[in-house]
Coordinates of C-alpha atoms in Angstrom, one line a residue:
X512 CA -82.0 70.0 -23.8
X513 CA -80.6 70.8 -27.2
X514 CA -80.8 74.4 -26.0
X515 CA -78.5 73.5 -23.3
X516 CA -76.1 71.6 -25.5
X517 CA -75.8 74.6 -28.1
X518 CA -74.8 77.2 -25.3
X519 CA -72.3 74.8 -23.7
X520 CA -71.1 74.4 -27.0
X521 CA -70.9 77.9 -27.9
X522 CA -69.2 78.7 -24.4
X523 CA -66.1 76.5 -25.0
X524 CA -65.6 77.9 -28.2
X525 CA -65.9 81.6 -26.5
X526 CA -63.8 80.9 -23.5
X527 CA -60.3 81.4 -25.1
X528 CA -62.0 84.5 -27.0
X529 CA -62.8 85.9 -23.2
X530 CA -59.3 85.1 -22.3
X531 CA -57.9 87.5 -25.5
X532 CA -60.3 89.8 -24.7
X533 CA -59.0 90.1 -20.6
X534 CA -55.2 90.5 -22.3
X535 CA -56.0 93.5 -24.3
X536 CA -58.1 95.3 -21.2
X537 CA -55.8 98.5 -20.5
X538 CA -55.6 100.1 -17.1
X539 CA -59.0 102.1 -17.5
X540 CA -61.0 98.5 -17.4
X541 CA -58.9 97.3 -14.6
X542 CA -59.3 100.5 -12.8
X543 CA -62.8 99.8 -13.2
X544 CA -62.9 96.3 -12.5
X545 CA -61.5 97.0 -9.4
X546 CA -63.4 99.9 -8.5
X547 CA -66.9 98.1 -9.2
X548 CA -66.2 95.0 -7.4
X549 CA -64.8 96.9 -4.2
X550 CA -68.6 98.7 -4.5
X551 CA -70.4 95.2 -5.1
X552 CA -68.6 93.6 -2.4
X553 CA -69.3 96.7 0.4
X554 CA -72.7 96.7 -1.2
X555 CA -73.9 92.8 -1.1
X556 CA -71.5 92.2 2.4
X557 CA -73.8 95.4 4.4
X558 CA -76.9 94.5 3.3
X559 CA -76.8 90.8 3.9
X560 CA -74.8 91.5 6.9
X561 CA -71.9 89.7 6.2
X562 CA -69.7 92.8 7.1
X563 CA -71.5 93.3 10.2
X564 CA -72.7 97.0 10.7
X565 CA -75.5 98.8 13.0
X566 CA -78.0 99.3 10.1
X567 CA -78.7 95.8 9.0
X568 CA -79.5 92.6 11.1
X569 CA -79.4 89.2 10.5
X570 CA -81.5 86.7 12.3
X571 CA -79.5 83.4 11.1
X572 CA -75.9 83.5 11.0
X573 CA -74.2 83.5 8.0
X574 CA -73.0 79.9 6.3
X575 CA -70.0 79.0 5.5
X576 CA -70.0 79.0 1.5
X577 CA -71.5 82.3 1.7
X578 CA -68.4 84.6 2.0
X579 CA -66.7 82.8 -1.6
X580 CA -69.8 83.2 -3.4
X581 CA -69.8 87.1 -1.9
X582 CA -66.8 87.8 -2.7
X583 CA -66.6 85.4 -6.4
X584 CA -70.2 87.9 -7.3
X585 CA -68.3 90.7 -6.2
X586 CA -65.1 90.3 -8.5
X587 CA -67.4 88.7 -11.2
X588 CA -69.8 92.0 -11.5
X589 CA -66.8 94.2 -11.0
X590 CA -65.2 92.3 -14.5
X591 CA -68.5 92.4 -15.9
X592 CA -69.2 96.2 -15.5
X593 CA -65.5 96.9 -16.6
X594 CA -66.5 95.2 -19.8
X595 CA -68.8 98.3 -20.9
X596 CA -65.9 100.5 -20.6
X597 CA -64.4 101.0 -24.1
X598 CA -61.1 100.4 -24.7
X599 CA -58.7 103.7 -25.3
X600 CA -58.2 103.0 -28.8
X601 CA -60.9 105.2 -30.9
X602 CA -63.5 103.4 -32.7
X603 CA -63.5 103.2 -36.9
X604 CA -66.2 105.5 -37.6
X605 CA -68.8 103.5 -39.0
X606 CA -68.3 100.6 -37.2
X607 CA -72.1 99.7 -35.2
X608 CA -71.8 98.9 -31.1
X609 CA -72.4 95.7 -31.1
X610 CA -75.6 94.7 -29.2
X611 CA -75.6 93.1 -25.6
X612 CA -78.3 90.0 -24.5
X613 CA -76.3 89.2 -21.8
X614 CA -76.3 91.9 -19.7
X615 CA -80.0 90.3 -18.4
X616 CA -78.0 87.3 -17.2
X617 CA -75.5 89.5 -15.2
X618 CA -78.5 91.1 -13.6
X619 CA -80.3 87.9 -12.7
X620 CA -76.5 86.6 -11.3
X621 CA -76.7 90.2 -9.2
X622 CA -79.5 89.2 -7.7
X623 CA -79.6 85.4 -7.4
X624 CA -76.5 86.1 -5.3
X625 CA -78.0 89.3 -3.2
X626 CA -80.9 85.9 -2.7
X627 CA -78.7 83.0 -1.9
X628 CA -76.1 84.6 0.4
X629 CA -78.8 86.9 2.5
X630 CA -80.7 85.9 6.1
X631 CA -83.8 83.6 4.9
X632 CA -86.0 84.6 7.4
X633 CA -84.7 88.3 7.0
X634 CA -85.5 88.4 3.3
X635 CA -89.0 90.0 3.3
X636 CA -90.4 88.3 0.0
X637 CA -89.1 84.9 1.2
X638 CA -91.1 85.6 4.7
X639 CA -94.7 86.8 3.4
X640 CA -94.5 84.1 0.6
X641 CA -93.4 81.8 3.4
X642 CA -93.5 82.8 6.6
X643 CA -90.8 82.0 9.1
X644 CA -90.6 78.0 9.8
X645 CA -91.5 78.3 5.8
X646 CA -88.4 80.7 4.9
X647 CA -86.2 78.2 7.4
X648 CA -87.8 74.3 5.8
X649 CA -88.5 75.8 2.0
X650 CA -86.5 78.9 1.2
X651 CA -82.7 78.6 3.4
X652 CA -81.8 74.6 1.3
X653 CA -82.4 76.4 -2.0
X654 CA -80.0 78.9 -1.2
X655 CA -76.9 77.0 -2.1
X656 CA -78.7 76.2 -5.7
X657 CA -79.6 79.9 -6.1
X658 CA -75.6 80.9 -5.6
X659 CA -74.6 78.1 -7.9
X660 CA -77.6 79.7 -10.5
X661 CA -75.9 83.0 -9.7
X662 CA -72.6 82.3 -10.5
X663 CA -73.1 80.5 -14.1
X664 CA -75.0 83.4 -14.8
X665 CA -72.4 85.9 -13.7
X666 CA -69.7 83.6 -15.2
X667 CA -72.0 83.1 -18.9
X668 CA -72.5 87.0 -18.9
X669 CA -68.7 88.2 -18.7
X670 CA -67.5 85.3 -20.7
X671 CA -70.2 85.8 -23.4
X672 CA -69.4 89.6 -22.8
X673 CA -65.8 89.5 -23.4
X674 CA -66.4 87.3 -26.4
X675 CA -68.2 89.9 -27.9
X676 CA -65.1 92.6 -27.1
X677 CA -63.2 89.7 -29.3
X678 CA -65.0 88.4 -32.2
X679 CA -66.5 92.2 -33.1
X680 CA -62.8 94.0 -32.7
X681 CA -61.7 97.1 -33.5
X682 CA -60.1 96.7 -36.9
X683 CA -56.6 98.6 -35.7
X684 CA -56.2 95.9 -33.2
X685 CA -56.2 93.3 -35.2
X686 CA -53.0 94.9 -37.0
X687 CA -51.3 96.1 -33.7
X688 CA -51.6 92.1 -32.3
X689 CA -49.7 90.8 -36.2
X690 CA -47.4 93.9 -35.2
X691 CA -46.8 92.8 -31.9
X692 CA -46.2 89.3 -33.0
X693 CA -43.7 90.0 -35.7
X694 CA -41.4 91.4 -33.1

């Protein structure tokens, strides 16, 4: 529990960080941002079928809260992988990359979400584990709880992410920001 407590705590205090961190992204990250969640979105939406298409099936139609928590993954990862790129101002030499723990929580949000939003009886772990009137009574009500799982994961990893881009700066933009202010 007090595990819980300190990483709630240390969330609030890193959510406005994330937010300064979004403001100085230039339009490399966006680009990215973009560019990785349009490839999340076509790649999560044709496998799981919610974009229909010939080369996938899906045995159970799709519910209605999956198609926000597709397309919430989708924007989330493309923010998250956009996060990697660096920002056109060059580095101080000298200056270490700072290290990143959280990109094991993006992963496990990836995939939570490929999980929760997918056919239950079409998933092929879910179905030997299981087997079909299994993957339908044990697997399809946890769903919901595995896209809510994915999403605080996704959300913890890019906040936590862009923290990082905020607290461990590069030193020139600290003085361009007091620059920009005085004028």
């Amino acid at each position: 529990m007090r595990r819980t407590q300190r990483l709630l705590i240390d969330f609030r205090r890193r959510l406005p960080l994330a937010g300064a961190a979004l403001r100085w992204w230039g339009s490399r990250q966006w680009a990215v941002a973009v560019a990785s969640a349009l490839a999340m979105a076509l790649l999560l939406g044709f496998a799981t079928v919610l974009i229909p298409n010939d080369v996938f099936s899906r045995d159970i139609p799709p519910m209605p809260w999956n198609y926000p928590v597709w397309l919430a993954t989708s924007v989330l990862t493309g923010m998250l992988a956009a996060s990697y790129i660096r920002p056109a101002a060059p580095a101080t030499p000298g200056t270490a990359e700072p290290t990143d723990r959280t990109s094991r929580w993006g992963m496990a949000g990836g995939l939570l979400a490929w999980f929760a939003i997918g056919c239950p009886v079409c998933n092929k772990i879910a179905l030997l584990a299981l087997g079909y009137s299994g993957a339908m009574t044990y697997f399809a009500p946890l769903q919901p709880w595995l896209a809510a799982l994915a999403m605080v994961l996704t959300v913890l990893a890019l906040v936590f992410r862009l923290s990082g881009q905020q607290q461990c700066a590069i030193p020139g933009r600290q003085a361009a920001e007091r620059e920009r202010m005085d004028s």
